[in-house]
Short mmCIF file of C-alpha atoms in Angstrom, two decimals:
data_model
loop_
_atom_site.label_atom_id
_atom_site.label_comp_id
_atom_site.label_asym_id
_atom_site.label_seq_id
_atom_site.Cartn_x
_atom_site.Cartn_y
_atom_site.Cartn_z
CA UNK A 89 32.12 -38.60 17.88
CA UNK A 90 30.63 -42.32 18.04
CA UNK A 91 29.64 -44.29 15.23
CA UNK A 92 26.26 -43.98 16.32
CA UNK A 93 25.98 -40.19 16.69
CA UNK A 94 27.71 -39.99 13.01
CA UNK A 95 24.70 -41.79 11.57
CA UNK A 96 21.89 -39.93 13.83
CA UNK A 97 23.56 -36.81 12.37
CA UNK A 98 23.92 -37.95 8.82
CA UNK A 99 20.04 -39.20 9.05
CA UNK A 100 18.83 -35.74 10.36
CA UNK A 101 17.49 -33.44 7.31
CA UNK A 102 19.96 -30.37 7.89
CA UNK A 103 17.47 -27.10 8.81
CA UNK A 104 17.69 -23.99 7.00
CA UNK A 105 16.55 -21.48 8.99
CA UNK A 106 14.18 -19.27 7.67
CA UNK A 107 11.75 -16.11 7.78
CA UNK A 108 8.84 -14.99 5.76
CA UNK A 109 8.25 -11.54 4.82
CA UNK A 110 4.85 -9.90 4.68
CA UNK A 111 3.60 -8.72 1.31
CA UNK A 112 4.77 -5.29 0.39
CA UNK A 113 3.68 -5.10 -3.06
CA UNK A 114 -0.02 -5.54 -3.14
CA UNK A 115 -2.22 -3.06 -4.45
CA UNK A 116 -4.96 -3.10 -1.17
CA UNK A 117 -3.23 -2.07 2.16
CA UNK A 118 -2.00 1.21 1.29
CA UNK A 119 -5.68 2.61 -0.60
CA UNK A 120 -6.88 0.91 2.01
CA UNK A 121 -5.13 2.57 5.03
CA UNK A 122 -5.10 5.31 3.56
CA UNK A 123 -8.84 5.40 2.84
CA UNK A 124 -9.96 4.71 6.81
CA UNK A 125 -7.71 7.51 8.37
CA UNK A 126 -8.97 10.10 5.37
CA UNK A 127 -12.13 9.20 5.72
CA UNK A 128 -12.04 9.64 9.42
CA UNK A 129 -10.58 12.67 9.36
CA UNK A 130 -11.75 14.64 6.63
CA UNK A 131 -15.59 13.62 7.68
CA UNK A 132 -14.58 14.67 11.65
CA UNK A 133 -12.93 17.81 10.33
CA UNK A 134 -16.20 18.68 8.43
CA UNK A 135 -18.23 18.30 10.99
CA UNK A 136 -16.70 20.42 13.57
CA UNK A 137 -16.38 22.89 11.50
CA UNK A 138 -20.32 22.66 10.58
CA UNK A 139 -21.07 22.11 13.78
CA UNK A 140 -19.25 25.01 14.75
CA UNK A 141 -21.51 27.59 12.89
CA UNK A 142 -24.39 26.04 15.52
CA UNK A 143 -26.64 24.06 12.96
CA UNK A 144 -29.12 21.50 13.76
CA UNK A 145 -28.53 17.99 14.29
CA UNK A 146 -29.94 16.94 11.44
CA UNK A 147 -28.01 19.42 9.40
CA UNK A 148 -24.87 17.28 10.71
CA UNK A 149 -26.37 14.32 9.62
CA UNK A 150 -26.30 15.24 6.23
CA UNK A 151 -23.20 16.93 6.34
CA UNK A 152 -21.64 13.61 7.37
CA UNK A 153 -23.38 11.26 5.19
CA UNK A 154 -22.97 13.79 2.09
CA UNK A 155 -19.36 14.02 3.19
CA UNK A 156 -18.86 10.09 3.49
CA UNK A 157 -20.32 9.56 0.24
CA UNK A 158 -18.82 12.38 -2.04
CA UNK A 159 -15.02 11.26 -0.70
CA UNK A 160 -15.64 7.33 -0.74
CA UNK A 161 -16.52 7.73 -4.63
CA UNK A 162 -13.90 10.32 -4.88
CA UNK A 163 -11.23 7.84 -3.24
CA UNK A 164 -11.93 5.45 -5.39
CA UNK A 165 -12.12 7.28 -8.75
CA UNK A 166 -8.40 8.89 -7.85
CA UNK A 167 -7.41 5.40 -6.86
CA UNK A 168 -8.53 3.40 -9.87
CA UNK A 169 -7.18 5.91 -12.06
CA UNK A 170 -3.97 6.27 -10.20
CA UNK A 171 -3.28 3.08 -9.90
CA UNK A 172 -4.43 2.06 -13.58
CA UNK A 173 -2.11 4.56 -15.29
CA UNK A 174 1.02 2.79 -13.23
CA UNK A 175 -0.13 -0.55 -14.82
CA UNK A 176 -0.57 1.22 -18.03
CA UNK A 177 3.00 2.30 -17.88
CA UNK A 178 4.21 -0.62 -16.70
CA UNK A 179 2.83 -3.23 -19.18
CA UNK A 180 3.99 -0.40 -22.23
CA UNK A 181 7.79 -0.79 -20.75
CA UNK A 182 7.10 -4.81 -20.02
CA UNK A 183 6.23 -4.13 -24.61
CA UNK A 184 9.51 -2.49 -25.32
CA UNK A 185 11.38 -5.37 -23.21
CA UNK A 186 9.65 -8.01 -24.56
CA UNK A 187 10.02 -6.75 -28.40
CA UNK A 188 14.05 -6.20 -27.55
CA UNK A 189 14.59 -9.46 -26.10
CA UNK A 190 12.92 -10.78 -29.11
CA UNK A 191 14.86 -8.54 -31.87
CA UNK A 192 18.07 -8.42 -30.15
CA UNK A 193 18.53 -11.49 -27.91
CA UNK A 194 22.20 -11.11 -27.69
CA UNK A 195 22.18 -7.63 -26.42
CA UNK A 196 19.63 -8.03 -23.83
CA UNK A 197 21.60 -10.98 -22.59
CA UNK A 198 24.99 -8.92 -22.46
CA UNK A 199 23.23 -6.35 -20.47
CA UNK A 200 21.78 -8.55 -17.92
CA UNK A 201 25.11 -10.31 -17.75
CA UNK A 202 26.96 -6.77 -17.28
CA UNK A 203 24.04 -5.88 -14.01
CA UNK A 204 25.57 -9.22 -12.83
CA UNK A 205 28.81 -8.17 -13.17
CA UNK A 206 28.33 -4.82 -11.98
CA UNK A 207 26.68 -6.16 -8.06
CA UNK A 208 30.15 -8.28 -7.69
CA UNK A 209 29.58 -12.00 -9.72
CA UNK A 210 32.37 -12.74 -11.93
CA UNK A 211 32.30 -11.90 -15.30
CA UNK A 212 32.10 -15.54 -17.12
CA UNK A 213 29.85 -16.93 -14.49
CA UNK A 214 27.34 -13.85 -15.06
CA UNK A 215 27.37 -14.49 -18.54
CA UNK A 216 26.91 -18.05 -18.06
CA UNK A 217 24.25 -17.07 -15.36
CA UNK A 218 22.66 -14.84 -17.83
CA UNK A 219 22.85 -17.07 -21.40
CA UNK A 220 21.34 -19.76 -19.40
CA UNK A 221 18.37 -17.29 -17.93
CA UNK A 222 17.59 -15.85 -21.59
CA UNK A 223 16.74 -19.32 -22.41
CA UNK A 224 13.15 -19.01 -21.62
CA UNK A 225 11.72 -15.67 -22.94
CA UNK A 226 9.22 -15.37 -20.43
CA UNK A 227 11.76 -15.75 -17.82
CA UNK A 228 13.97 -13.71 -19.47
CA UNK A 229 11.25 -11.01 -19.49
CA UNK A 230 10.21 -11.24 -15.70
CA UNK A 231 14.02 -11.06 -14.34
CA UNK A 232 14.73 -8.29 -17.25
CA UNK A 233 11.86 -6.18 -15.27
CA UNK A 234 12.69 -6.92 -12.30
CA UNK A 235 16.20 -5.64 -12.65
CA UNK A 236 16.14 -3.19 -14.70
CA UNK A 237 12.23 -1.34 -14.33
CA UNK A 238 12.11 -2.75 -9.77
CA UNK A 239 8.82 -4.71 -10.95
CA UNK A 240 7.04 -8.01 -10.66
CA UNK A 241 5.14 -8.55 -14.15
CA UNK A 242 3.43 -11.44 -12.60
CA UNK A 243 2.04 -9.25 -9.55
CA UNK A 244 0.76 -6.12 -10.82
CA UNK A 245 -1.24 -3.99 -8.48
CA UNK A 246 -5.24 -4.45 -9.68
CA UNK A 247 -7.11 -1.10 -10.11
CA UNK A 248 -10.17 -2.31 -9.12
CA UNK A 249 -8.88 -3.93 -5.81
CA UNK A 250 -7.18 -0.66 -5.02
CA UNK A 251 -10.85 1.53 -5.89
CA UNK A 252 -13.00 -1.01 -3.61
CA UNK A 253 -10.37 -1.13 -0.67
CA UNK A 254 -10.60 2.47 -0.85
CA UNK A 255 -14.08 3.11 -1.13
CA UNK A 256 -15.25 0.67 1.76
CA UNK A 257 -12.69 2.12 4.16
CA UNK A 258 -12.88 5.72 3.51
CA UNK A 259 -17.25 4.68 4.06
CA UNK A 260 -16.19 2.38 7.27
CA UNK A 261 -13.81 5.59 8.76
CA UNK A 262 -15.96 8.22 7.91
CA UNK A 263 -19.12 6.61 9.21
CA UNK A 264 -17.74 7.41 12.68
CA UNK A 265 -18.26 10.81 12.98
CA UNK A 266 -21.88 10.45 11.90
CA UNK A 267 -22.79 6.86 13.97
CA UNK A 268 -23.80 9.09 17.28
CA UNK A 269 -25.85 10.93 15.31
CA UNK A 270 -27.88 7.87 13.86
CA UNK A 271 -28.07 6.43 17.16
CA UNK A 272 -29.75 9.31 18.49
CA UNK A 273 -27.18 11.69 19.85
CA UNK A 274 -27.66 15.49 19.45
CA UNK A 275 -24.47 16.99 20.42
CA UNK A 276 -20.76 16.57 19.11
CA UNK A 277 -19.45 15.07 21.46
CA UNK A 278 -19.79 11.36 21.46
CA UNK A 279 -19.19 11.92 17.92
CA UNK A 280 -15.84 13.75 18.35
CA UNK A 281 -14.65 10.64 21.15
CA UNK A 282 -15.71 7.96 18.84
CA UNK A 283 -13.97 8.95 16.07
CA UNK A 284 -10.63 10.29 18.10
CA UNK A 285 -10.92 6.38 19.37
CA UNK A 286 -11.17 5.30 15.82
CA UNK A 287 -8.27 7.12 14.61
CA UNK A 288 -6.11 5.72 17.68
CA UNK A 289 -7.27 2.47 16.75
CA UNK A 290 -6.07 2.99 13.30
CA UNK A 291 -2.77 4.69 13.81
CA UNK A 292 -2.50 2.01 16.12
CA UNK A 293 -3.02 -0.82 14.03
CA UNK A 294 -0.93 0.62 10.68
CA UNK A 295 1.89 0.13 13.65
CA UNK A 296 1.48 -2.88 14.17
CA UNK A 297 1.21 -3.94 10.82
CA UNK A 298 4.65 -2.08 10.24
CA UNK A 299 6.19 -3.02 12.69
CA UNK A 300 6.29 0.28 14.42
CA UNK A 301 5.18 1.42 18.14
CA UNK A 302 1.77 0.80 18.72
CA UNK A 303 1.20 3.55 21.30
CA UNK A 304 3.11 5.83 19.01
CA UNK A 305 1.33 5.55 15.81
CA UNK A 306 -1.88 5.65 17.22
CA UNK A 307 -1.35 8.60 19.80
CA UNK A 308 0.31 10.30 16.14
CA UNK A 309 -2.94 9.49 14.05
CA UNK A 310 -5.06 10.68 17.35
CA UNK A 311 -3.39 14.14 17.55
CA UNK A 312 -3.30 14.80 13.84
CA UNK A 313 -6.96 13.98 13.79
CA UNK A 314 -7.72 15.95 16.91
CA UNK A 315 -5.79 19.03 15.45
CA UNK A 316 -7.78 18.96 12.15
CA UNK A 317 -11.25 18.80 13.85
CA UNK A 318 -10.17 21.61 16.84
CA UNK A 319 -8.97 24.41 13.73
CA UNK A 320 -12.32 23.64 11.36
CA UNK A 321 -14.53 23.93 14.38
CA UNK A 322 -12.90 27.28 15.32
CA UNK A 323 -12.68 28.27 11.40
CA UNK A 324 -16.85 27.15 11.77
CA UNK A 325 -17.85 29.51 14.37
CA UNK A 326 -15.76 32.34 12.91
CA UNK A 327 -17.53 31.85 9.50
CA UNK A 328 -21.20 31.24 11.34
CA UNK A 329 -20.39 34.70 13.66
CA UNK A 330 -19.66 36.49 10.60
CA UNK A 331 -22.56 35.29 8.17
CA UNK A 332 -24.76 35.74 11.73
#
């Protein structure tokens, strides 16, 4: 190699190559996916099987709009509460920790020096790894939960993120069923395509998002959705025949 391409080399910034994850850990997408395919299928699934004990359309109507309402709220209650209680849980362990690294320093910094040693680091570097972690408490505190309870103290999923996600997607996919309605249709039809569309849109795009088949998930979501709305209907008109 020339002198020259030994300095054009030495003067080029070496590249790391690199990737970036998406977030995993946040408390919206899965209330929120979640949400839109319940809501579209619960809401279709009641109103086949209304519709199938041959009501009015205005009877559907309310069926869907009582239905979209009653599991949006419900959603989010389960969700706030669900998701508060794992907080709760996790900021009482994120107590113990922090009272034991302040009582017994020493032992909390053999133990995270033994993890160390335990996933293949030598024994006096993990010690000197760990002595020199435990010198901040706070950091102490964050890797202590992170290796010993699999949590991020500084990224805790928010309750009341998780209860709005959920509530204005279970209202968005369960608004579906009941749009043809509003818009003047009085048969179940257009509402039954519109919201088999909607849950291959869905599926479709939770595939995407994970990385997943496209086609696959959404044809899955589709035929799920389609199987819940064919067995209410026909559970409908045998309920309507006998009360008839």
């Amino acid at each position: 190699m020339t002198s020259t391409a030994v300095d054009n080399a030495a003067a080029t910034p070496y590249h790391v190559p690199h990737h970036v994850h998406r977030d995993v850990t946040g408390g919206w997408l899965r209330p929120a996916v979640f949400g839109a395919m319940d809501g579209l299928v619960s809401n279709l699934a009641l109103m086949t099987g209304v519709a199938g004990g041959d009501v009015s359309s205005r009877t559907l109507v309310v069926t869907g709009l009582a239905g979209l309402a009653a599991g949006a709220f419900s959603m989010a209650a389960g969700e706030y509460t669900s998701v508060a209680s794992q907080r709760e849980l996790v900021e009482a362990e994120l107590d113990i920790e922090r009272i034991e690294l302040r009582r017994h320093p020493e032992d909390e910094m053999r133990e995270l020096a033994e993890l160390y040693v335990a996933r293949g680091v030598e024994p006096e570097l993990a010690h000197e790894v760990a002595r020199q972690l435990s010198a901040d408490p706070e950091q102490a505190l964050e890797i202590h939960a992170r290796e010993e309870l699999g949590v991020d103290p500084t990224d805790l999923p928010s309750p009341v993120v998780a209860a709005g996600s959920s509530f204005v997607s279970f209202a968005l996919g369960a608004l579906l069923p009941v749009l043809p309605y509003l818009l003047g249709a009085d048969v179940l039809w257009p509402a039954v395509v519109l919201a088999l569309v909607g849950l291959f849109g869905c599926g479709a795009a939770v595939a995407r998002i994970t990385a997943r088949s496209w086609w696959y998930g959404g044809l899955r979501q589709l035929l799920l959705g389609a199987a819940a709305g064919g067995v209410t209907f026909v559970l409908g008109a045998l309920i309507g025949t006998a009360a008839g």
